[in-house]
Short mmCIF file of C-alpha atoms in Angstrom, two decimals:
data_model
loop_
_atom_site.label_atom_id
_atom_site.label_comp_id
_atom_site.label_asym_id
_atom_site.label_seq_id
_atom_site.Cartn_x
_atom_site.Cartn_y
_atom_site.Cartn_z
CA UNK A 1 3.52 -5.11 -10.57
CA UNK A 2 4.15 -2.26 -8.27
CA UNK A 3 3.32 1.61 -8.21
CA UNK A 4 4.68 4.68 -6.47
CA UNK A 5 1.81 7.28 -5.67
CA UNK A 6 1.78 10.57 -3.82
CA UNK A 7 -0.94 10.19 -1.11
CA UNK A 8 -0.48 12.71 1.55
CA UNK A 9 -0.30 16.57 1.57
CA UNK A 10 2.49 18.10 3.62
CA UNK A 11 -0.17 19.01 6.32
CA UNK A 12 -1.20 15.34 6.62
CA UNK A 13 2.26 14.34 6.80
CA UNK A 14 2.78 16.84 9.59
CA UNK A 15 -0.23 15.72 11.26
CA UNK A 16 0.80 12.02 11.22
CA UNK A 17 4.27 12.88 12.61
CA UNK A 18 2.55 15.19 15.45
CA UNK A 19 0.28 12.04 16.45
CA UNK A 20 3.37 9.80 16.43
CA UNK A 21 5.38 12.03 18.62
CA UNK A 22 2.70 12.32 21.30
CA UNK A 23 1.59 8.52 21.30
CA UNK A 24 2.85 5.41 22.70
CA UNK A 25 4.38 2.67 20.62
CA UNK A 26 4.85 -0.86 21.60
CA UNK A 27 6.76 -4.03 20.38
CA UNK A 28 5.47 -4.86 16.87
CA UNK A 29 5.31 -8.44 17.65
CA UNK A 30 2.33 -7.73 19.83
CA UNK A 31 0.34 -8.43 16.73
CA UNK A 32 2.32 -11.54 15.78
CA UNK A 33 4.16 -12.95 18.67
CA UNK A 34 5.55 -15.98 16.59
CA UNK A 35 7.24 -13.64 13.86
CA UNK A 36 10.92 -13.75 14.61
CA UNK A 37 11.71 -11.64 11.53
CA UNK A 38 9.60 -8.65 13.03
CA UNK A 39 11.60 -5.99 14.98
CA UNK A 40 9.85 -2.76 14.90
CA UNK A 41 7.16 -0.89 16.94
CA UNK A 42 3.59 0.00 16.30
CA UNK A 43 1.26 2.61 17.44
CA UNK A 44 -0.65 1.35 20.19
CA UNK A 45 -2.95 4.01 21.77
CA UNK A 46 -6.49 3.62 20.62
CA UNK A 47 -7.48 7.01 20.09
CA UNK A 48 -4.22 8.21 18.02
CA UNK A 49 -4.54 4.92 16.11
CA UNK A 50 -8.16 5.59 15.10
CA UNK A 51 -7.38 9.19 14.36
CA UNK A 52 -4.11 8.38 12.28
CA UNK A 53 -5.84 5.59 10.70
CA UNK A 54 -8.66 7.54 9.30
CA UNK A 55 -6.65 10.09 8.11
CA UNK A 56 -4.52 7.74 6.00
CA UNK A 57 -7.60 5.93 4.90
CA UNK A 58 -9.28 9.01 3.48
CA UNK A 59 -6.09 10.11 1.94
CA UNK A 60 -5.90 6.61 0.03
CA UNK A 61 -9.39 6.35 -1.05
CA UNK A 62 -9.52 9.92 -2.54
CA UNK A 63 -6.57 9.29 -4.49
CA UNK A 64 -7.72 8.34 -8.12
CA UNK A 65 -4.39 6.65 -9.08
CA UNK A 66 -4.71 4.42 -5.80
CA UNK A 67 -8.31 3.51 -6.85
CA UNK A 68 -7.09 2.72 -10.52
CA UNK A 69 -4.25 0.67 -9.87
CA UNK A 70 -5.62 -1.43 -6.87
CA UNK A 71 -9.31 -1.73 -7.70
CA UNK A 72 -9.70 -1.85 -3.96
CA UNK A 73 -12.73 -3.65 -2.46
CA UNK A 74 -11.52 -3.45 1.05
CA UNK A 75 -8.69 -1.81 3.14
CA UNK A 76 -7.18 -2.83 6.35
CA UNK A 77 -7.04 0.22 8.76
CA UNK A 78 -3.50 1.90 8.20
CA UNK A 79 -1.15 1.54 11.08
CA UNK A 80 1.83 3.61 11.91
CA UNK A 81 4.99 1.68 12.68
CA UNK A 82 8.55 2.86 13.50
CA UNK A 83 11.94 1.48 13.23
CA UNK A 84 14.77 2.81 15.68
CA UNK A 85 18.36 2.11 15.22
CA UNK A 86 19.16 -1.57 14.97
CA UNK A 87 15.53 -2.59 14.11
CA UNK A 88 14.61 -4.21 10.95
CA UNK A 89 11.98 -6.64 9.23
CA UNK A 90 13.54 -9.74 7.80
CA UNK A 91 12.39 -11.38 4.58
CA UNK A 92 8.58 -12.44 4.45
CA UNK A 93 5.50 -12.60 2.70
CA UNK A 94 2.38 -11.02 4.14
CA UNK A 95 -0.40 -13.41 5.57
CA UNK A 96 -2.78 -14.25 2.90
CA UNK A 97 -6.01 -13.45 5.13
CA UNK A 98 -6.39 -10.66 7.64
CA UNK A 99 -9.05 -10.92 10.47
CA UNK A 100 -10.67 -7.58 11.10
CA UNK A 101 -13.52 -6.27 13.29
CA UNK A 102 -15.50 -5.79 9.96
CA UNK A 103 -14.52 -9.27 8.63
CA UNK A 104 -11.76 -10.91 7.21
CA UNK A 105 -10.28 -9.73 4.05
CA UNK A 106 -7.56 -11.16 1.72
CA UNK A 107 -4.36 -9.30 1.18
CA UNK A 108 -3.72 -8.79 -2.58
CA UNK A 109 -1.62 -5.72 -2.48
CA UNK A 110 0.61 -4.43 0.53
CA UNK A 111 1.09 -0.59 0.88
CA UNK A 112 3.94 1.27 2.68
CA UNK A 113 3.28 5.03 3.14
CA UNK A 114 6.65 6.90 4.06
CA UNK A 115 6.17 9.66 6.76
CA UNK A 116 9.65 11.16 7.37
CA UNK A 117 12.53 12.38 5.18
CA UNK A 118 15.01 9.80 3.68
CA UNK A 119 17.94 11.58 5.24
CA UNK A 120 16.59 11.29 8.73
CA UNK A 121 17.73 7.74 8.82
CA UNK A 122 20.34 5.44 7.39
CA UNK A 123 19.21 2.06 6.02
CA UNK A 124 15.56 1.19 6.53
CA UNK A 125 14.79 0.69 2.76
CA UNK A 126 11.79 -1.26 1.63
CA UNK A 127 13.45 -4.31 -0.32
CA UNK A 128 10.98 -6.11 -2.60
CA UNK A 129 11.98 -9.25 -4.48
CA UNK A 130 10.11 -9.36 -7.91
CA UNK A 131 11.23 -12.56 -9.65
CA UNK A 132 15.06 -11.89 -10.43
CA UNK A 133 14.72 -8.16 -9.37
CA UNK A 134 15.76 -6.58 -6.29
CA UNK A 135 13.91 -3.26 -5.66
CA UNK A 136 14.67 -0.81 -2.76
CA UNK A 137 12.30 1.85 -1.92
CA UNK A 138 13.29 4.78 0.35
CA UNK A 139 10.49 7.55 -0.64
CA UNK A 140 9.60 11.03 0.28
CA UNK A 141 7.16 11.78 3.09
CA UNK A 142 3.74 11.34 1.78
CA UNK A 143 4.68 8.92 -1.03
CA UNK A 144 3.58 5.32 -0.98
CA UNK A 145 4.44 2.15 -2.74
CA UNK A 146 1.89 -0.47 -3.67
CA UNK A 147 3.28 -3.96 -4.40
CA UNK A 148 1.82 -7.46 -4.46
CA UNK A 149 1.46 -9.10 -0.97
CA UNK A 150 2.56 -12.48 -1.86
CA UNK A 151 6.13 -11.11 -2.85
CA UNK A 152 9.16 -11.74 -0.42
CA UNK A 153 9.97 -8.41 1.12
CA UNK A 154 12.02 -6.85 3.98
CA UNK A 155 12.97 -3.79 5.61
CA UNK A 156 16.70 -3.21 5.64
CA UNK A 157 18.09 -2.78 9.21
CA UNK A 158 18.19 0.85 10.23
CA UNK A 159 21.75 1.79 11.12
CA UNK A 160 21.03 5.48 12.28
CA UNK A 161 18.06 7.60 13.21
CA UNK A 162 14.40 6.37 12.92
CA UNK A 163 11.99 5.31 10.10
CA UNK A 164 8.55 6.28 10.29
CA UNK A 165 5.86 4.72 7.99
CA UNK A 166 2.29 3.49 7.55
CA UNK A 167 1.20 0.16 6.30
CA UNK A 168 -2.02 -1.29 5.24
CA UNK A 169 -3.27 -4.22 2.96
CA UNK A 170 -5.61 -4.17 0.17
CA UNK A 171 -8.18 -6.72 -1.02
CA UNK A 172 -8.54 -6.09 -4.81
CA UNK A 173 -11.83 -6.66 -6.80
CA UNK A 174 -9.71 -8.61 -9.27
CA UNK A 175 -7.34 -11.03 -7.48
CA UNK A 176 -5.35 -12.18 -10.17
CA UNK A 177 -2.45 -9.83 -10.55
CA UNK A 178 -2.02 -10.36 -14.34
CA UNK A 179 -5.65 -9.64 -15.08
CA UNK A 180 -5.47 -6.59 -12.59
CA UNK A 181 -2.47 -5.11 -14.41
CA UNK A 182 -3.84 -5.83 -17.82
CA UNK A 183 -7.06 -4.22 -17.20
CA UNK A 184 -5.22 -1.25 -15.50
CA UNK A 185 -3.06 -0.67 -18.56
CA UNK A 186 -6.15 -0.96 -20.84
CA UNK A 187 -7.87 1.64 -18.77
CA UNK A 188 -4.80 3.91 -18.88
CA UNK A 189 -4.86 3.59 -22.79
CA UNK A 190 -8.46 4.52 -22.84
CA UNK A 191 -7.82 7.59 -20.61
CA UNK A 192 -5.05 8.87 -22.59
CA UNK A 193 -6.04 8.06 -26.17
CA UNK A 194 -9.99 7.88 -26.00
CA UNK A 195 -10.25 11.41 -27.23
CA UNK A 196 -7.90 10.69 -30.23
CA UNK A 197 -9.98 7.63 -31.37
CA UNK A 198 -12.65 7.38 -33.80
CA UNK A 199 -15.91 7.38 -31.65
CA UNK A 200 -17.11 3.93 -32.86
CA UNK A 201 -13.49 2.48 -31.76
CA UNK A 202 -13.63 4.15 -28.45
CA UNK A 203 -17.32 2.86 -27.73
CA UNK A 204 -15.71 -0.63 -28.75
CA UNK A 205 -12.81 -0.23 -26.43
CA UNK A 206 -15.17 0.87 -23.54
CA UNK A 207 -17.27 -2.14 -24.28
CA UNK A 208 -14.18 -4.40 -23.84
CA UNK A 209 -13.35 -2.80 -20.68
CA UNK A 210 -16.50 -3.31 -19.15
CA UNK A 211 -16.89 -6.80 -20.26
CA UNK A 212 -13.42 -7.65 -18.71
CA UNK A 213 -14.39 -5.91 -15.53
CA UNK A 214 -17.69 -7.85 -15.39
CA UNK A 215 -16.06 -11.12 -16.10
CA UNK A 216 -13.00 -10.84 -13.97
CA UNK A 217 -14.26 -8.87 -10.89
CA UNK A 218 -15.24 -11.00 -7.89
CA UNK A 219 -17.42 -8.27 -6.31
CA UNK A 220 -19.13 -4.78 -7.42
#
């Protein structure tokens, strides 16, 4: 239901941090004034936002692991956000649909990319509730966690230092999370064991993979 992935190189992390250090951040509620749970800041300046967003987007789409896990069809422009001491983001589920200049997308998966060292701030964990499980994430710079957008999640209050991350949302070709995870696991088996199978069995497995993709995917 969730996946931790290496996304950015050290150089890309450094570039994101350089952009963030020189750019203006504003109250995160500028994009959602009625969200009382939201207490953070987001990158505001147009040029740094476009520059960092494109860097982050390219890093995501070049990742084979990201593509394989998400079956991404559309990707919201990634945005850098920061949490200073005392800031947090209370429990919430992400909006089902996101209006964007290129058209509205559905949020099937949410993604947080961590950009600074875990020891640079206290608190600030991403807390995701999956059924009865409470999961806490505080990852290394350049690592990302993908998780279902319809789950309750929050950012624990930052008690010291500053938390810098980027967030984005993904519309998957396969909306149903059970089907998406089933097909992901089937594809992993094919990739890992295909060469060890009898050719006729591997061909049959590939047939099943493509039949399920053809039947379940909403769009090419």
